[in-house]
Short mmCIF file of C-alpha atoms in Angstrom, two decimals:
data_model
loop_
_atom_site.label_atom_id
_atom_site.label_comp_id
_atom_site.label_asym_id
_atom_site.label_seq_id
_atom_site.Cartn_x
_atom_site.Cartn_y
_atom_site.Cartn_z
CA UNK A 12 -20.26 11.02 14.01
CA UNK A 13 -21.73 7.97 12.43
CA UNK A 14 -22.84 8.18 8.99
CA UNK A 15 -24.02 5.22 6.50
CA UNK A 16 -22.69 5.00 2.78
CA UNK A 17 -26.38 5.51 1.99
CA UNK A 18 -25.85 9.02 3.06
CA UNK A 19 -22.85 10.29 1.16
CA UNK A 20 -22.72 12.66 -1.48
CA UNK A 21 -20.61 11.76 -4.37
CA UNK A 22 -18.16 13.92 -6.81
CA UNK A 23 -20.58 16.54 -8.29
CA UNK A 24 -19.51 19.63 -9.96
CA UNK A 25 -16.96 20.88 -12.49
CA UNK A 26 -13.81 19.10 -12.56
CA UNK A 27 -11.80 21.44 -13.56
CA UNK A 28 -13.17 23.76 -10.34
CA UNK A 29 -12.29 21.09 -7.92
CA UNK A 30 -8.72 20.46 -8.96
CA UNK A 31 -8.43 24.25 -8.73
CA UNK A 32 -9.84 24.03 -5.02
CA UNK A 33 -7.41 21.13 -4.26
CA UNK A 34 -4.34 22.70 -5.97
CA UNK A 35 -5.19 25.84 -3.90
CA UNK A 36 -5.44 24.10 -0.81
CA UNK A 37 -2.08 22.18 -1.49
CA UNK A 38 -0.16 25.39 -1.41
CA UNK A 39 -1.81 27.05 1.41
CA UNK A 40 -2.68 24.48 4.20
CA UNK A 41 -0.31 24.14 7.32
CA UNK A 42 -0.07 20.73 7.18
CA UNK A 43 -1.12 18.11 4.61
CA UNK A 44 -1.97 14.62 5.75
CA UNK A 45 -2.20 11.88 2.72
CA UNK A 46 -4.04 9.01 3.58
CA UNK A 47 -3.39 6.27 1.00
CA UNK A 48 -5.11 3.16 0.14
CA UNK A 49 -5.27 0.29 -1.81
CA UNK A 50 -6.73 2.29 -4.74
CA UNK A 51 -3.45 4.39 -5.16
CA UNK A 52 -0.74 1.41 -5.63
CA UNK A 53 -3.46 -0.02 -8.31
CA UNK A 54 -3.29 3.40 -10.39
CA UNK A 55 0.58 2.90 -10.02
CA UNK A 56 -0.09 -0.34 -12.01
CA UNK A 57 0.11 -3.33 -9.56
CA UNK A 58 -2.81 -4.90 -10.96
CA UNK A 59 -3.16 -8.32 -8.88
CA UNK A 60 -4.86 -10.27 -11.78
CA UNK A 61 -5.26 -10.01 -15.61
CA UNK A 62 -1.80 -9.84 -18.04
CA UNK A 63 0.46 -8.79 -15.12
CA UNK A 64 -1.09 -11.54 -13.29
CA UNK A 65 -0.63 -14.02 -16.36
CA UNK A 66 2.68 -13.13 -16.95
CA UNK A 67 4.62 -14.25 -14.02
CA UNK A 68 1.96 -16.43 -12.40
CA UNK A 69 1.29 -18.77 -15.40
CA UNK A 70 2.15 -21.71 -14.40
CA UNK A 71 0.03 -21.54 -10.77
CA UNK A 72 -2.60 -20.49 -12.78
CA UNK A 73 -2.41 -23.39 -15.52
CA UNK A 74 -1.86 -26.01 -12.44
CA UNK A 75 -3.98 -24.83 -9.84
CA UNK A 76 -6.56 -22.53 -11.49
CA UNK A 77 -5.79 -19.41 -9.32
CA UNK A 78 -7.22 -16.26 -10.78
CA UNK A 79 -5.26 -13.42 -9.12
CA UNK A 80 -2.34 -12.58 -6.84
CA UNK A 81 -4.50 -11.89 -3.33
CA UNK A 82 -6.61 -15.27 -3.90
CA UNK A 83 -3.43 -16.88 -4.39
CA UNK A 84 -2.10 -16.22 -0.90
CA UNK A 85 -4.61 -18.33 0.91
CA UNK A 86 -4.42 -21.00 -1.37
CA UNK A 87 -3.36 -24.42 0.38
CA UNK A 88 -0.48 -25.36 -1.58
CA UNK A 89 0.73 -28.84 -0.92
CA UNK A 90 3.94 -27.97 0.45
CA UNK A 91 5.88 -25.39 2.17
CA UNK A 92 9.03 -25.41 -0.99
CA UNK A 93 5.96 -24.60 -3.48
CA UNK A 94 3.94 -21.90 -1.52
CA UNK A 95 6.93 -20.01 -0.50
CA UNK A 96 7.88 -20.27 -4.20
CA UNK A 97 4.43 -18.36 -4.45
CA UNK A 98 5.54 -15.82 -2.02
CA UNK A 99 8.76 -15.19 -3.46
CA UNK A 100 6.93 -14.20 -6.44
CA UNK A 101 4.23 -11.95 -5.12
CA UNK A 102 7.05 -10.06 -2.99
CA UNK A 103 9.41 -9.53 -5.35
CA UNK A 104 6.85 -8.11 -8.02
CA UNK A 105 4.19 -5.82 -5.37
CA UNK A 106 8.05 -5.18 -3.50
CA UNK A 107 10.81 -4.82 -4.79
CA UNK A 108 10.27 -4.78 -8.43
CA UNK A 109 9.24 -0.50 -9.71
CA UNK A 110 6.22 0.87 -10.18
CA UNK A 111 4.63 -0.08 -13.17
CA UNK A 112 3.84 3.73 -13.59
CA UNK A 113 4.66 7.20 -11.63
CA UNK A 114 1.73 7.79 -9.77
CA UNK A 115 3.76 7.66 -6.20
CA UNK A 116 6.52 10.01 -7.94
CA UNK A 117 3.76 12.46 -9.23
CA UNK A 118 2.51 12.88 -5.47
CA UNK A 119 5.80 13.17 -4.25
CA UNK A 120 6.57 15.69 -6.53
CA UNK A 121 3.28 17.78 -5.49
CA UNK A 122 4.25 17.50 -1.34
CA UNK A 123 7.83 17.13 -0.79
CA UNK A 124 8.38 21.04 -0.20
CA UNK A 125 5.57 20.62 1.52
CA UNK A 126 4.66 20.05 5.36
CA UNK A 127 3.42 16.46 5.21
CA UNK A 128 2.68 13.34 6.79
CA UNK A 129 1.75 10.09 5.51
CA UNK A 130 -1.00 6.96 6.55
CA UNK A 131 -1.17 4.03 4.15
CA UNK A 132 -2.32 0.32 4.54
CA UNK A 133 -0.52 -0.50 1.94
CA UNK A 134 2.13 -2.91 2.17
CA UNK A 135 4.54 -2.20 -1.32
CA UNK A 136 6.41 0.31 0.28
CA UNK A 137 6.15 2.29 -2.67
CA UNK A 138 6.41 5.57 -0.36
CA UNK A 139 9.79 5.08 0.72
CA UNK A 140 10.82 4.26 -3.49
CA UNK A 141 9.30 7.59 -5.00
CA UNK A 142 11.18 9.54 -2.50
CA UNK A 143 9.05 10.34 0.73
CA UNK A 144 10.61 10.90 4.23
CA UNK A 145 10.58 7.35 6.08
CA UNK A 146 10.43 9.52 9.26
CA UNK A 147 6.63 10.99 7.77
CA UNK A 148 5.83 7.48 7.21
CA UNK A 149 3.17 5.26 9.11
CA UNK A 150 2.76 1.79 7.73
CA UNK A 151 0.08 0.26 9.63
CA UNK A 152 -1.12 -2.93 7.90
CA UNK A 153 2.76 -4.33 7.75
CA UNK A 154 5.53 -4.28 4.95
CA UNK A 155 5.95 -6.85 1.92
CA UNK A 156 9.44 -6.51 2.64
CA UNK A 157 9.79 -8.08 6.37
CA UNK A 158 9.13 -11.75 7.95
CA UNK A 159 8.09 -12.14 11.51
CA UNK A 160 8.35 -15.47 13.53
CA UNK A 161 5.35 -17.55 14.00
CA UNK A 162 6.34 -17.53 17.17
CA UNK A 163 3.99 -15.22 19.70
CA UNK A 164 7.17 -14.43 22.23
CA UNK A 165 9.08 -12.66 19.25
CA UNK A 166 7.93 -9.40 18.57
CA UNK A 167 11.16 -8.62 15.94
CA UNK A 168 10.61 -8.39 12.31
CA UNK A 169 12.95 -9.56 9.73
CA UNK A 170 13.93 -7.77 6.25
CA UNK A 171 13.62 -10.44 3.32
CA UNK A 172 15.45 -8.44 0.93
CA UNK A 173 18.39 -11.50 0.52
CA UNK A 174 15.86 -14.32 0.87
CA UNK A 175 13.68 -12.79 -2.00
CA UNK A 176 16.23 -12.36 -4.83
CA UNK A 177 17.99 -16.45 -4.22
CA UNK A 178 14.34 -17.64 -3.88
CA UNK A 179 13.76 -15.98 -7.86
CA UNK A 180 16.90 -17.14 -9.49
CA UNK A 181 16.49 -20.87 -7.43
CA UNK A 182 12.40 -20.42 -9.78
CA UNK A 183 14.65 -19.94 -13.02
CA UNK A 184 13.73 -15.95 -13.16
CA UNK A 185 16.41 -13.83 -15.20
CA UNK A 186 17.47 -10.88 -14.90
CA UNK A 187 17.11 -8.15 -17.45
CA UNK A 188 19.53 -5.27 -18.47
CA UNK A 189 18.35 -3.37 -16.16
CA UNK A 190 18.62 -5.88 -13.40
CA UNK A 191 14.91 -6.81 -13.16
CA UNK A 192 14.44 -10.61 -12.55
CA UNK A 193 11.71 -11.45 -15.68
CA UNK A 194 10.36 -14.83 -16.94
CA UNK A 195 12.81 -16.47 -19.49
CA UNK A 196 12.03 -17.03 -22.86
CA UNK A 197 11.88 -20.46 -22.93
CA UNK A 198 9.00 -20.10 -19.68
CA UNK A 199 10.63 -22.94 -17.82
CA UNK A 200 11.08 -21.54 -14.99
CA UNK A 201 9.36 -24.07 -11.33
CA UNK A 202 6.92 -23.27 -8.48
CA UNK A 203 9.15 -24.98 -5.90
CA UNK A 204 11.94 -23.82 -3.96
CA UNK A 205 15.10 -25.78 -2.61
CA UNK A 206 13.95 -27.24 0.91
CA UNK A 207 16.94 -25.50 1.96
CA UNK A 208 15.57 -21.95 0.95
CA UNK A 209 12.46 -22.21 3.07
CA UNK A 210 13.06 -18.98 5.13
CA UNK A 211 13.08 -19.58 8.97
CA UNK A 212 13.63 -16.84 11.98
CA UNK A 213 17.56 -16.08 12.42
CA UNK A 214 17.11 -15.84 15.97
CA UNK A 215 15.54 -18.65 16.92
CA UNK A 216 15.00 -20.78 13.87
CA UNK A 217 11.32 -21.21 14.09
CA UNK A 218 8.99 -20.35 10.80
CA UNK A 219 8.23 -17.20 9.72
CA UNK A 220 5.53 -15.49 8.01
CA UNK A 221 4.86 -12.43 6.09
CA UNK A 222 4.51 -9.34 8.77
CA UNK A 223 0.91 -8.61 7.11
CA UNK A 224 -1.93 -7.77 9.51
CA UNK A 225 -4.51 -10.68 9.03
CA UNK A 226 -5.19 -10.91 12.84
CA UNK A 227 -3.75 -10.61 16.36
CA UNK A 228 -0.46 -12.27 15.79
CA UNK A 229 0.40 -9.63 13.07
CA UNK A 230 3.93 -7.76 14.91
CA UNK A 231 3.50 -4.23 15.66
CA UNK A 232 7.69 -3.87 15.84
CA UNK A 233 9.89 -0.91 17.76
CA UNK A 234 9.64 0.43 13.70
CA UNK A 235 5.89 0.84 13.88
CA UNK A 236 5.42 2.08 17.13
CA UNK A 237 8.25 4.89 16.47
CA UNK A 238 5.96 5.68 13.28
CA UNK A 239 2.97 5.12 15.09
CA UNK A 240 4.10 7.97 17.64
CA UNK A 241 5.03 10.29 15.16
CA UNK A 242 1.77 10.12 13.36
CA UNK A 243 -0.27 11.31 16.75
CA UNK A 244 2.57 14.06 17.03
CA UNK A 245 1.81 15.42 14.22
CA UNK A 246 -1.81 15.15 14.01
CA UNK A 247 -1.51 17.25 17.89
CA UNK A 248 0.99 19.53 16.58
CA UNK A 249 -1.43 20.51 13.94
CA UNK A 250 -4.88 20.32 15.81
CA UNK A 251 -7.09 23.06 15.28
CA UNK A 252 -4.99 24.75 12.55
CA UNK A 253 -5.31 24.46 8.15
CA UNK A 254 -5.16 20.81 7.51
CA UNK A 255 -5.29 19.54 4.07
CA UNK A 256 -6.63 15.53 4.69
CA UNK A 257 -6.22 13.73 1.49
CA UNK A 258 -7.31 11.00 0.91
CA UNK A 259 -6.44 8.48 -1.90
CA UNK A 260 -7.78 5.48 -2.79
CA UNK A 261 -9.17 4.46 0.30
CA UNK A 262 -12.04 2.12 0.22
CA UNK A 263 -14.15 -0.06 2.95
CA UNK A 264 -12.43 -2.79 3.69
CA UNK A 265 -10.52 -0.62 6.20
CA UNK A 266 -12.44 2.40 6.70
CA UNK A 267 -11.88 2.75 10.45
CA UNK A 268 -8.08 3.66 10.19
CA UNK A 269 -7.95 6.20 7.50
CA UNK A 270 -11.61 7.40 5.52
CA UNK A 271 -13.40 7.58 8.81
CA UNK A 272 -10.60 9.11 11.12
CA UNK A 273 -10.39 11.74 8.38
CA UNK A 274 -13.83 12.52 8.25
CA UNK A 275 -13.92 12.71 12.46
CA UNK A 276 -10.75 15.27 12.29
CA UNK A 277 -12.32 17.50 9.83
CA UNK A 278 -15.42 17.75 11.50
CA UNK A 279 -13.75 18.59 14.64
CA UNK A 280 -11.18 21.20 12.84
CA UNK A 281 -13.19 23.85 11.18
CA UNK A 282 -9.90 24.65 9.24
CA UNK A 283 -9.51 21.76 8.27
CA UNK A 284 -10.42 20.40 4.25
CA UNK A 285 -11.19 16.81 3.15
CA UNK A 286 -10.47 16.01 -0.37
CA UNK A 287 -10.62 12.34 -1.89
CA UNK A 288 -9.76 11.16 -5.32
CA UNK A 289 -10.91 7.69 -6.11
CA UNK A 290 -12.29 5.81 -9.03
CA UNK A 291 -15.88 5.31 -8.61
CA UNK A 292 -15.57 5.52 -4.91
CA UNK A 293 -15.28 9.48 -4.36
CA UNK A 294 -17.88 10.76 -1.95
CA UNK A 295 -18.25 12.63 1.35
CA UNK A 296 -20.38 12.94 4.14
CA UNK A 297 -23.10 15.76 4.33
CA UNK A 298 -22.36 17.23 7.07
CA UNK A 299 -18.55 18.09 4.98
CA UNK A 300 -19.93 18.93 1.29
CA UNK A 301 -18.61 22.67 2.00
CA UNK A 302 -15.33 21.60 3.14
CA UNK A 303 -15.22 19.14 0.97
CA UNK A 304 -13.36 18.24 -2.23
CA UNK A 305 -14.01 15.19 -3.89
CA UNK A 306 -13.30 13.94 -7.53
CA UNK A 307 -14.23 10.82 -9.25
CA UNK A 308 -11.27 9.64 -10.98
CA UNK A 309 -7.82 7.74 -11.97
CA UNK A 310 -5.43 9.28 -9.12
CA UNK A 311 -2.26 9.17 -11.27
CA UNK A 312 -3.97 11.02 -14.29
CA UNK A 313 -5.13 13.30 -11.69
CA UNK A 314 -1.98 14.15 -9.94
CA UNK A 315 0.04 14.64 -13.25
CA UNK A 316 -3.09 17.11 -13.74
CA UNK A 317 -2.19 19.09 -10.72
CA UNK A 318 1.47 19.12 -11.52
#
């Protein structure tokens, strides 16, 4: 099936009648499979640019005039102490620091009775924090939360958990009362780390990188081909029965791992039911419309809606 985005037929209809189709189809399928993109983690509030941006990125912004967090990964800082100082920052806040809302706990609290598996390319592990099974997990664009050697030989990824929290506090961050590190009043806080604190691969001492997928020396670890296996279980296990595939958030940068896949299975399963909720971006192909549910829309509004 090849279809062009000229094609596709957008959200129509009665909202209210959809979310009834999609709450329906969230008790009754055999199997649900949530494919989530980049669209979901920004209705959970991490907004790369704007006041969330300002407020912890200030002084990059002032001294290099970067606009946003993703720009401000390939920038070409002058030195390896300030951009892993940049890093630290962008980890720690799309990482380890919560959800600036509950739209991950809201879907966990529609599927977690339920039989479910999950596909995401996002990297904020946000998944694993609301509550979902890390065994009905599949990660495939990499984790915030894990190095990997520049070196092609090592195929091991490394969890920067430790390395994240000294590499704040050596900025000038402080922690809140509820153990959140936050800019201090005063705002002096650097964009250099120690030389010392540069992180470096523990088995071998070489440099590291972030374990994001930009191109072919991204690490597929033992991790992601264990959850790469149990994603084609399940999708065989359930072949040819009710499938629920929903998909949020998912736009085209990436279409060829979760929006198109989707639209292939359901095609091939007449059981099967796509839905998609995204803002703006909420459409199907035409060859779906009847088994097809798709609403324009914020997702975390809409999933407090079906709870």
């Amino acid at each position: 099936m090849f279809i062009t985005r000229r094609k596709m037929l957008k959200a129509t209809g009665d909202r209210g009648e959809q979310l009834n189709r999609l709450e329906k189809e969230l008790n009754t399928a055999d199997a649900i499979i949530i494919g989530a993109g980049a669209g979901l983690s920004t209705s959970a509030g991490f907004i790369y640019n704007g006041e969330r941006f300002e407020r912890y990125f200030f002084d990059f912004a002032e001294k290099y005039g970067i606009r946003d967090m993703y720009s401000g990964g390939f920038y070409p800082y002058p030195s390896d102490e300030i951009r892993w100082a940049w890093w630290a920052r962008n980890i720690y806040y799309n990482r380890y620091a919560a959800a600036p809302k509950p739209t991950y706990k809201s879907l966990y609290e529609l599927v977690n009775n339920k039989n479910y598996f999950v596909i995401t390319t996002n990297v904020d592990h946000q998944f694993q924090k609301a509550g979902f099974d890390k065994k009905r997990l599949f990660y495939t664009q990499g984790d915030y939360g894990l190095f990997q050697s520049v070196a092609p030989t090592n195929r091991r990824t490394y969890d920067n958990e430790e390395w994240v929290m000294k590499a704040m506090a050596a900025q000038g961050f402080v922690k809140d009362i509820d153990g959140v590190f936050q800019v201090p009043e005063d705002r002096k806080i650097i964009m250099e780390l120690p030389s010392e604190l540069i992180p470096k691969c523990p088995d071998d001492g070489s440099a590291v990188t972030t374990n994001l997928r930009a191109d072919d020396s991204f690490v597929e670890d033992e991790g992601w081909h264990r959850a790469s296996a149990a994603y084609s279980r399940f999708l065989q296990e359930h072949k040819g029965k009710h499938v629920l595939f929903l998909e949020l958030g998912v736009g085209f940068n990436t279409p060829g791992i979760v929006k198109y896949p989707f639209w292939q299975m359901t095609m091939d399963n007449e059981q099967a039911v796509y839905a998609c909720i995204n803002y703006g971006e909420s459409f199907c192909p035409p060859e779906l419309a009847e088994r097809s549910i798709c609403i324009d829309g914020d997702i975390g509004d809409i999933l407090v809606q079906l709870r």
